[in-house]
Coordinates of C-alpha atoms and ligand atoms in Angstrom, one line a residue:
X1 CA -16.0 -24.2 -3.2
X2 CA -14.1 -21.0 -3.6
X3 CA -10.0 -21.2 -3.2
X4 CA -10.6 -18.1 -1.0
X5 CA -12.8 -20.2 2.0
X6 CA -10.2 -23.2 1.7
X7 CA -7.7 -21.3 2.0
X8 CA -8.7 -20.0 5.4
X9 CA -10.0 -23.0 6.4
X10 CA -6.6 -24.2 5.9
X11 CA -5.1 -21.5 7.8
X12 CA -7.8 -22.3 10.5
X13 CA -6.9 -26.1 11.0
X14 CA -2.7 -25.5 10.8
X15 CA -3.3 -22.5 13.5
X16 CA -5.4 -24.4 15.5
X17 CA -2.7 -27.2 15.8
X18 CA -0.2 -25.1 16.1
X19 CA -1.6 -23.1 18.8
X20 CA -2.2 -26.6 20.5
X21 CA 1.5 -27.6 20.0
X22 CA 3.0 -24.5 21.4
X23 CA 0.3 -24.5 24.2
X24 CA -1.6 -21.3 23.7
X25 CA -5.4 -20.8 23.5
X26 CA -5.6 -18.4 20.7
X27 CA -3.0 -15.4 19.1
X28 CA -3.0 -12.1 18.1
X29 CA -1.2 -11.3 14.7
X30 CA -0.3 -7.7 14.9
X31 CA 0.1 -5.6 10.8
X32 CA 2.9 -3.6 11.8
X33 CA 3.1 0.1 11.1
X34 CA 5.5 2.2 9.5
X35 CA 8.3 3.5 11.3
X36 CA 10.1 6.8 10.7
X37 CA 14.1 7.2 9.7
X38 CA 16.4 7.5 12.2
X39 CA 15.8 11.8 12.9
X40 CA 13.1 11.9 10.1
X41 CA 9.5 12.6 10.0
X42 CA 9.8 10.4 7.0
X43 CA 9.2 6.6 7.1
X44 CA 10.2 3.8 4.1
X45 CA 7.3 2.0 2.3
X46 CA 5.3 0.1 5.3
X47 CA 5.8 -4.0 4.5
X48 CA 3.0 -6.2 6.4
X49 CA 3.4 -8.4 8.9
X50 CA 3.1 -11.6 6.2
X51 CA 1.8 -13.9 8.9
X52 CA -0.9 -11.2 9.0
X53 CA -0.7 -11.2 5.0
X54 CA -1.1 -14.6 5.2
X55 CA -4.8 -14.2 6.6
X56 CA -5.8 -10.7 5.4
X57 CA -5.2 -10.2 1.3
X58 CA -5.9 -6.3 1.6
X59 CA -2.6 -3.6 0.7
X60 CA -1.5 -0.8 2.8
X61 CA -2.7 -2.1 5.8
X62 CA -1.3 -0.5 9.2
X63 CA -1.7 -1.0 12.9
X64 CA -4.3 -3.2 12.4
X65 CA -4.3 -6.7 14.1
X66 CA -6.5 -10.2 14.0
X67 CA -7.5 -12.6 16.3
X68 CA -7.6 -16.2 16.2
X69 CA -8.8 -18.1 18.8
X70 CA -10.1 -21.8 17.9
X71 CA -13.6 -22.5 17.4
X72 CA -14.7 -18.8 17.2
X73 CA -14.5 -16.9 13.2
X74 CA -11.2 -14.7 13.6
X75 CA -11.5 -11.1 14.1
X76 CA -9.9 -8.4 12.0
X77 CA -9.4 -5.2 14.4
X78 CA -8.6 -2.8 11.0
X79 CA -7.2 0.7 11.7
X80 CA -8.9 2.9 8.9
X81 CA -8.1 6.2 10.5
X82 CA -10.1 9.2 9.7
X83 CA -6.9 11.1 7.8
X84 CA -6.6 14.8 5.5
X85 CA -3.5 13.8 5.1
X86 CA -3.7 10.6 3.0
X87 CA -6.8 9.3 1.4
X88 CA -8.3 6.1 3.1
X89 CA -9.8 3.3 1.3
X90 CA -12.8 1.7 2.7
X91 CA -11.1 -2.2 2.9
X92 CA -13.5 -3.8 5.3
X93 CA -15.8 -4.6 2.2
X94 CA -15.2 -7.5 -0.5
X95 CA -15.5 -11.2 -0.4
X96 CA -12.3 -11.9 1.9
X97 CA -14.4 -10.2 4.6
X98 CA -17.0 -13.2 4.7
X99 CA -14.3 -14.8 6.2
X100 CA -14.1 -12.3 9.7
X101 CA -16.0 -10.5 12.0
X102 CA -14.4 -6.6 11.5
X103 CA -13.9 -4.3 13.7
X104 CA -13.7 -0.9 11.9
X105 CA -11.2 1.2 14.2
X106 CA -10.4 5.2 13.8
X107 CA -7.0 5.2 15.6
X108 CA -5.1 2.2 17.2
X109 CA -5.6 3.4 21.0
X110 CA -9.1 1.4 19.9
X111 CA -7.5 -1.6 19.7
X112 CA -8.9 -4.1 22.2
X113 CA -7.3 -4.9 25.8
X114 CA -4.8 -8.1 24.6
X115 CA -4.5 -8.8 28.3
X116 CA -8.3 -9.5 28.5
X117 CA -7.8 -12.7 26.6
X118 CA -5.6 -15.2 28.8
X119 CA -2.8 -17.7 27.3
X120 CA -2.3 -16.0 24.4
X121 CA 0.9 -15.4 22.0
X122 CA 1.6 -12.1 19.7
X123 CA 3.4 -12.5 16.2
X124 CA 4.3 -9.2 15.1
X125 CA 7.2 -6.5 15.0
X126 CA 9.0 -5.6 17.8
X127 CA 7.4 -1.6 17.9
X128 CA 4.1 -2.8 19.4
X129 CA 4.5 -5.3 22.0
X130 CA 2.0 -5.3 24.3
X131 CA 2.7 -8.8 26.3
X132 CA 5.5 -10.1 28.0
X133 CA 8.7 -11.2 25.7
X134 CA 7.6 -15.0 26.8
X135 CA 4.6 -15.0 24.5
X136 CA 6.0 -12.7 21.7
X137 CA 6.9 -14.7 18.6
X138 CA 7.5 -17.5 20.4
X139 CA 9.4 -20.3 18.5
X140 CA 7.6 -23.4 19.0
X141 CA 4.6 -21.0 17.4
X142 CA 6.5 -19.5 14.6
X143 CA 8.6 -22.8 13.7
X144 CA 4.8 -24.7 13.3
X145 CA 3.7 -21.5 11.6
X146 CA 6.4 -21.6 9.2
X147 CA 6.6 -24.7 8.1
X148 CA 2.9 -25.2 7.5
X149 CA 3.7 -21.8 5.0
X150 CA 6.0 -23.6 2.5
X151 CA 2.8 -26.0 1.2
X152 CA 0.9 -23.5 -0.5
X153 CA -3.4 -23.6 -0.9
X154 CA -4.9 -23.7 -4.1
X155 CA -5.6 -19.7 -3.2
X156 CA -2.1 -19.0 -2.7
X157 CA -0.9 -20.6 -5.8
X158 CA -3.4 -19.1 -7.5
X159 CA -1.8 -15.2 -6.2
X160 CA 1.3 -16.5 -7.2
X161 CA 0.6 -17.5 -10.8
X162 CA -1.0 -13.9 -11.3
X163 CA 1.6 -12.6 -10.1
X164 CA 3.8 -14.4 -12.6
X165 CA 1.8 -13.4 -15.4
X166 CA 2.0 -9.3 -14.1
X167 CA 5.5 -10.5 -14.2
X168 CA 5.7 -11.6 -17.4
X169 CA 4.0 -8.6 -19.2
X170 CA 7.3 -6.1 -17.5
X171 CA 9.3 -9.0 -18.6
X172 CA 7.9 -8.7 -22.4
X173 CA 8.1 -4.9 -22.3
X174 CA 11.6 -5.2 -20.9
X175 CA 12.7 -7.2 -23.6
X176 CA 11.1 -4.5 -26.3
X177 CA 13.3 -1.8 -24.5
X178 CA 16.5 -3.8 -24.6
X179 CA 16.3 -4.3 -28.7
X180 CA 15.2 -0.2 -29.0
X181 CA 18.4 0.8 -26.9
X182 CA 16.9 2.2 -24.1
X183 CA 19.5 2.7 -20.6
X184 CA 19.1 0.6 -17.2
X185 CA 16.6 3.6 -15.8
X186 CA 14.6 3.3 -19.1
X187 CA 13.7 -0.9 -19.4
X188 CA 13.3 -0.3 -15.5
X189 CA 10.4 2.2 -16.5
X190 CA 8.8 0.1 -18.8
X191 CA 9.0 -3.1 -16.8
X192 CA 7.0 -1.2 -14.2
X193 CA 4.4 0.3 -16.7
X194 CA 3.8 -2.8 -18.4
X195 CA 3.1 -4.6 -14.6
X196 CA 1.1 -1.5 -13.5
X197 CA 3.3 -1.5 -10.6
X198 CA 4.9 1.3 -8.3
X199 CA 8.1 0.9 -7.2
X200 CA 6.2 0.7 -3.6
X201 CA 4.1 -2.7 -4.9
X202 CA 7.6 -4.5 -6.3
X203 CA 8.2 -7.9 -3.8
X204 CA 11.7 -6.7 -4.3
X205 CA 14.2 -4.4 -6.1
X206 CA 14.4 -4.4 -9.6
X207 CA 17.8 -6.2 -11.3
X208 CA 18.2 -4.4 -14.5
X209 CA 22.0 -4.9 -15.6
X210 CA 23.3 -4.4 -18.6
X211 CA 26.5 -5.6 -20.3
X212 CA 29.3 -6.4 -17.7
X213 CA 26.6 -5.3 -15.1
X214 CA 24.8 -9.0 -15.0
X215 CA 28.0 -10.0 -12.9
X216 CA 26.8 -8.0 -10.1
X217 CA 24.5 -10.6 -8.5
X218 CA 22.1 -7.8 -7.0
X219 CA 23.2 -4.7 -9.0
X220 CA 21.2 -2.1 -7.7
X221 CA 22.0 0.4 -10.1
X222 CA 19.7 2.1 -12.8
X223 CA 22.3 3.8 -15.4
X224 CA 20.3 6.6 -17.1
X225 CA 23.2 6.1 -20.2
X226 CA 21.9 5.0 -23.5
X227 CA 24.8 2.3 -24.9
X228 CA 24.9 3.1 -28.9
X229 CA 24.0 -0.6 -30.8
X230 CA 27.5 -1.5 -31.4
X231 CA 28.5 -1.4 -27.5
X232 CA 25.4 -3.7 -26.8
X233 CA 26.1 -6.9 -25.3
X234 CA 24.0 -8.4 -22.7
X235 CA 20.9 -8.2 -20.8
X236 CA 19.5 -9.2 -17.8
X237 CA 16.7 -8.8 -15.8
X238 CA 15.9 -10.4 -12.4
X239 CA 12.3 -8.4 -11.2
X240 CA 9.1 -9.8 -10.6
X241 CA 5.3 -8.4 -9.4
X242 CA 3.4 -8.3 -6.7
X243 CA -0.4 -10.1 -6.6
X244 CA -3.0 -9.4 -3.5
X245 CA 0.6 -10.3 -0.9
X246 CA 2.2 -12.8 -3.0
X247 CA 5.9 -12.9 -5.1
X248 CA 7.1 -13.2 -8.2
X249 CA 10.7 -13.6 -8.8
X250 CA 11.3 -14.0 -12.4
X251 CA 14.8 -13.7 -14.6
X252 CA 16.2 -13.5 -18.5
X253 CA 19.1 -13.2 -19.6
X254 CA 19.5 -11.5 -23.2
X255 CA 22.1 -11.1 -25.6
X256 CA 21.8 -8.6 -28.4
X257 CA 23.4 -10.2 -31.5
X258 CA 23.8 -14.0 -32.1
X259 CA 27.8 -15.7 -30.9
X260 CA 29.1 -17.9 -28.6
X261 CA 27.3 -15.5 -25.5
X262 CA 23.7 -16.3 -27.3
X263 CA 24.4 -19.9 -27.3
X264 CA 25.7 -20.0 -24.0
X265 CA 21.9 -18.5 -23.0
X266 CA 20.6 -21.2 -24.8
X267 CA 22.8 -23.9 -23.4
X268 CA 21.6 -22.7 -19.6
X269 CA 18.3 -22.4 -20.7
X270 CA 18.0 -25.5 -21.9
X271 CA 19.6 -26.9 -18.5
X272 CA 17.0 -24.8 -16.6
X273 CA 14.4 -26.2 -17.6
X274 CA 15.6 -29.8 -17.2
X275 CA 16.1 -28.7 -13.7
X276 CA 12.6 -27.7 -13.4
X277 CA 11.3 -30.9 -14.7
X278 CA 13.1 -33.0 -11.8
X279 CA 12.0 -30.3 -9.2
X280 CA 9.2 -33.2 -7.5
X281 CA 7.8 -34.4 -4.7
X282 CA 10.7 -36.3 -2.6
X283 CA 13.5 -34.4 -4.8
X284 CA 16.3 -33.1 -2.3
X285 CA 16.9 -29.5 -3.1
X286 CA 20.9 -30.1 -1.8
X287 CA 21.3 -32.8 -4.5
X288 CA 19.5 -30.2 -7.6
X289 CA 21.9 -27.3 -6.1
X290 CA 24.7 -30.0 -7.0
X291 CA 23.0 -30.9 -10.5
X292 CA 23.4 -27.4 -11.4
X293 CA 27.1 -27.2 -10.7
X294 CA 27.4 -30.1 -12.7
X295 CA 25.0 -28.4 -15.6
X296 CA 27.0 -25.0 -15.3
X297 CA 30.4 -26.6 -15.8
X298 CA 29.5 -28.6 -18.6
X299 CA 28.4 -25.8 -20.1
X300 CA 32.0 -23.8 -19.3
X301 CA 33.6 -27.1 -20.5
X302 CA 31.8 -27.1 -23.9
X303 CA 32.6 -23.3 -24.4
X304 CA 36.2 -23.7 -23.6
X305 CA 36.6 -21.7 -20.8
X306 CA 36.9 -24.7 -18.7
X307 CA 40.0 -27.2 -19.9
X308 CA 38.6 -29.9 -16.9
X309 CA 35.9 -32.1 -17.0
X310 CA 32.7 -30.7 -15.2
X311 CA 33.2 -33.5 -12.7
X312 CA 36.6 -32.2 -11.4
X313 CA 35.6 -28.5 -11.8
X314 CA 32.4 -29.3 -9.3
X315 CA 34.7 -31.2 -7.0
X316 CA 37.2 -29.2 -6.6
X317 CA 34.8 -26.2 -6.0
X318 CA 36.2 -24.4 -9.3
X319 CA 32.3 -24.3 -10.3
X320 CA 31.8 -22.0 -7.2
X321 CA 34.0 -19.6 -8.5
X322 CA 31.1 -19.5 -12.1
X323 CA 28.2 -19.7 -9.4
X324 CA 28.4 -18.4 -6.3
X325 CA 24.9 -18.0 -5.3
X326 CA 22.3 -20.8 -4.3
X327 CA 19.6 -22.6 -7.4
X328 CA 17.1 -21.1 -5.6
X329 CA 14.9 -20.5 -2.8
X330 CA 10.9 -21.2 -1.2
X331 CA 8.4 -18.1 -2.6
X332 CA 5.6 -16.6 -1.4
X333 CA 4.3 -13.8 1.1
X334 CA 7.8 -13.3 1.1
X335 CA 10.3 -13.5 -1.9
X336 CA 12.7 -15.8 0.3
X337 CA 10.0 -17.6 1.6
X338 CA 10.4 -19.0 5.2
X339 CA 11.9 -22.4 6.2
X340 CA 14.1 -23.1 3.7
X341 CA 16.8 -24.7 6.1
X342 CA 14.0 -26.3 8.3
X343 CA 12.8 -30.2 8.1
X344 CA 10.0 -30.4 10.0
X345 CA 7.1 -28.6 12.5
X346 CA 9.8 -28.1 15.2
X347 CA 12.0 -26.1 13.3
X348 CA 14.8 -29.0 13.1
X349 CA 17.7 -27.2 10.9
X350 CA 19.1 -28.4 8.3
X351 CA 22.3 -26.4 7.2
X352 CA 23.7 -25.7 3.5
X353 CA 27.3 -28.1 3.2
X354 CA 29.7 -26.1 4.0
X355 CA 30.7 -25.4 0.6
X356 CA 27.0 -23.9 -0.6
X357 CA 27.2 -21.4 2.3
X358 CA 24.2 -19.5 0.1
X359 CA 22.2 -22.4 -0.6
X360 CA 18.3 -21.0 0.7
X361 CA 16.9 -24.2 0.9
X362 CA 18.3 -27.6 2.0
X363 CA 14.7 -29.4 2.5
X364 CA 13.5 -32.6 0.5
X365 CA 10.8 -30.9 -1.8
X366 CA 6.9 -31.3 -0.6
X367 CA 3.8 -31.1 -2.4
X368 CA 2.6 -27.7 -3.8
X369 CA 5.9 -26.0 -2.4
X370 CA 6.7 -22.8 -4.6
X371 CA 10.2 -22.8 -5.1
X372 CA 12.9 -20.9 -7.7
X373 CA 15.0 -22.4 -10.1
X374 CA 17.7 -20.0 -11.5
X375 CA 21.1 -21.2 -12.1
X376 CA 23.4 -18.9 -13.0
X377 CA 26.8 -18.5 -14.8
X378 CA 29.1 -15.4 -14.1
X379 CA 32.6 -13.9 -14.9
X380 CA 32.7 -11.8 -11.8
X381 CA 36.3 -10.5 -11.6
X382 CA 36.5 -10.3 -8.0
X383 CA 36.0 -14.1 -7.5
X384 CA 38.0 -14.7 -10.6
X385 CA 41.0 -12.8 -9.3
X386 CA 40.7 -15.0 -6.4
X387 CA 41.9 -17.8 -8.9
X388 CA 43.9 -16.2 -11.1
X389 CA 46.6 -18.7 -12.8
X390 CA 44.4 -21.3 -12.4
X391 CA 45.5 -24.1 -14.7
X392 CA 42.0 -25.5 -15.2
X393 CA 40.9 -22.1 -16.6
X394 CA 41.4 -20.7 -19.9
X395 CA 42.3 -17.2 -19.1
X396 CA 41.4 -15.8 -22.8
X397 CA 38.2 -17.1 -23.3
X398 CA 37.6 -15.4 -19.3
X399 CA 38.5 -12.3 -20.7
X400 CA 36.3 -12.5 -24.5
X401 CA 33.2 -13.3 -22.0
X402 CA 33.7 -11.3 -19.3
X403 CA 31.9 -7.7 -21.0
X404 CA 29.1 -9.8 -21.3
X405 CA 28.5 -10.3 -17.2
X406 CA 27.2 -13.1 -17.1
X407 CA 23.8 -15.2 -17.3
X408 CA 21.0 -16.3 -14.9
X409 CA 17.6 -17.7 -15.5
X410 CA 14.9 -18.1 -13.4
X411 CA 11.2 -19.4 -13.1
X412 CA 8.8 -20.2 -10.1
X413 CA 7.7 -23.8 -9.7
X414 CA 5.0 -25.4 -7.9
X415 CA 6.3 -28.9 -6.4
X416 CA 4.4 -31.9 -7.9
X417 CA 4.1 -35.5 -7.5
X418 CA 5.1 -35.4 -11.3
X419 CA 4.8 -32.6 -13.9
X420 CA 5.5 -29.8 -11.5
X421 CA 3.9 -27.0 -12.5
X422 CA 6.1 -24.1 -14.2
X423 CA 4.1 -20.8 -13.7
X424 CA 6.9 -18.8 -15.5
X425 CA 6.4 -19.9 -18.8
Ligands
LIG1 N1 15.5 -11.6 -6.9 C1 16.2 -12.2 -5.9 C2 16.4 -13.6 -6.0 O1 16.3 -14.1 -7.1 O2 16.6 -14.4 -5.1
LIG2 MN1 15.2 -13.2 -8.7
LIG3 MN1 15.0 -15.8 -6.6

């Protein structure tokens, strides 16, 4: 059977039951639209509804909404405006459209009467909310909605691994770039040629940092400078690619001649994909987080920059100061996937500790979950000054490996019973 026609069925069954737990008798899942800047004619890159993503694998999509009521095939009400302005793409046609009765529309004033249709809920942006606030987005929907998101369909896992290996060609091309020399702006470029992406299509902005840049945990900036081969240090690259909805989140860390910085890659690398190994069914994501604090400061231990064991440096939240950020998070229709914090169908919450404040997801891993493992390891001066004097710290190896940034290395896995399933590698 096609991974297409599960997956909906999937979405079927789930949808049903939640509708039937949050006591509705059907939904409508609005697209979204785009919406212009504040005093602008001008809007930013439209991004879907992914609960309507979740249903409807088609791009560019816009004031377009589906119905779902149990028992009946869902209808796709899609807006395909008769437009000079911008050319329209016939996507009403392909094999996802099996699936739906579709309801070709020239302009959203066709959309149906939602009234007409009693007991029903809306999930979509706030813009276009045509019933009362009681049946918009409500919780006990979303939460059931959410959590039945994090176990992924063959389909979706599918999207995801192709979206990996988009990934992986940028991240090849990206490499290349580094060795030749090129600036920030320049491996950016040929990370997006090599993907055949736009900027538009990226799941999220690209991480291109070089040298003390890596320390910057989302450094945003493209320098257009080319460094000259003796002032290269470090690389790293945290960007991923887009396939039919679905994330990639992928990065490397590179260092440009062998030393202690190289090995130190190594080291984490080899710790990553330990972690990766124990990322299983019934594994608590809380007690991994704490395995890579452990992993990190070893690591700072063996290269000196830690005098403590990595016990006392985890304990006494030294590590935090090496890793601020959390091992990782769920992926999918979204790069931080939904329900990360939540246990179960009713949304039940469960927070980071207190002292993983970052920590994206706190849940004991399930089956065919897609999660991120990226541990990283960082000289960021701003949380080192916090510390400075520290005794535990030796302040001269700080200072040898802070032009280098820092290091963080990251793959998507899919949660197994055992042998979870790297689609990074
Ligand atoms: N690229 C963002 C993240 O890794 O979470
Ligand atoms: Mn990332
Ligand atoms: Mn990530």
């Amino acid at each position: 059977m096609n991974l297409f026609k599960k997956h909906i069925e999937y979405l079927t069954q789930v949808t049903t039951e939640a509708l039937a737990h949050a006591g509705f008798d059907g939904v409508w899942i609005y697209s979204g639209h785009p919406t212009n800047n504040f005093l602008d004619d001008m809007a930013p890159p439209h991004s879907i509804n992914p609960h309507f993503k979740w249903w409807v694998p088609v791009p560019n999509v816009v004031s377009s909404v589906l119905h779902f009521k149990p028992g009946q095939k869902p209808t796709v009400y899609l807006n395909q405006p008769a437009d000079f302005w911008h050319k329209i793409i016939d996507n009403s046609q392909g094999q996802w459209a099996d699936y739906f009765d579709i309801k070709v529309i020239g302009h959203y004033a066709e959309l149906p009467d939602f009234k007409a249709e009693k007991n029903h809920a809306w999930i979509g942006s706030a813009e276009l909310q045509p019933l009362s606030d009681a049946v918009t987005n409500p919780s006990a929907l979303i939460n059931y909605l959410h959590f039945s998101r994090v176990q992924k369909t063959a389909y979706e896992i599918h999207c995801i691994g192709q979206a990996n290996a988009l990934a992986l060609k940028g991240h090849a091309a990206a490499e290349q770039a580094f060795y030749d020399g090129c600036s920030e702006f320049e491996i950016h470029l040929a990370y997006l040629k090599a993907c055949e992406h736009n900027e538009h299509q990226m799941p999220y902005g690209n991480i291109v940092a070089l040298n003390e840049n890596p320390a910057v945990l989302h450094y945003q900036y493209q320098s257009r400078e080319r460094l000259p081969g003796h002032e290269l240090k470090s690389f790293l690259i945290d960007a991923g690619a887009n396939y039919k909805g679905y994330a990639a989140d992928i990065t490397r860390t590179y260092a440009y001649a062998e030393g202690a910085f190289s090995e130190m890659v190594s080291k984490l690398d080899e710790h990553q994909q330990n972690l990766c190994k124990q990322a299983v069914v019934g594994q608590d994501y809380v007690a991994l987080h704490r395995q890579a604090h452990l992993n990190i400061a070893a690591v700072l231990h063996e290269f000196k920059v830690l005098n403590c064991s990595a016990e006392t440096a985890v304990e006494s939240g030294l590590s935090q100061t090496f890793l601020p950020h959390g091992l990782g998070h769920y992926l999918g229709l979204q790069v931080h996937d939904v329900s990360g914090h939540v246990t179960d169908h009713v949304g039940t919450v469960r927070k980071p500790p207190a002292e993983y404040p970052y920590l994206r997801l706190t849940d004991t891993l399930r089956e065919n979950a897609v999660i991120t493992i990226e541990p990283g390891l960082y000289f960021i001066p701003m949380l080192l000054q916090k510390i400075a004097g520290h005794k535990d710290v030796n302040w001269e190896k700080v200072d040898a490996f802070m032009p280098y940034g820092g290091i963080r290395i990251e793959d998507n896995v899919v949660v197994k019973k055992k042998d979870s399933i790297n689609l990074s590698r």
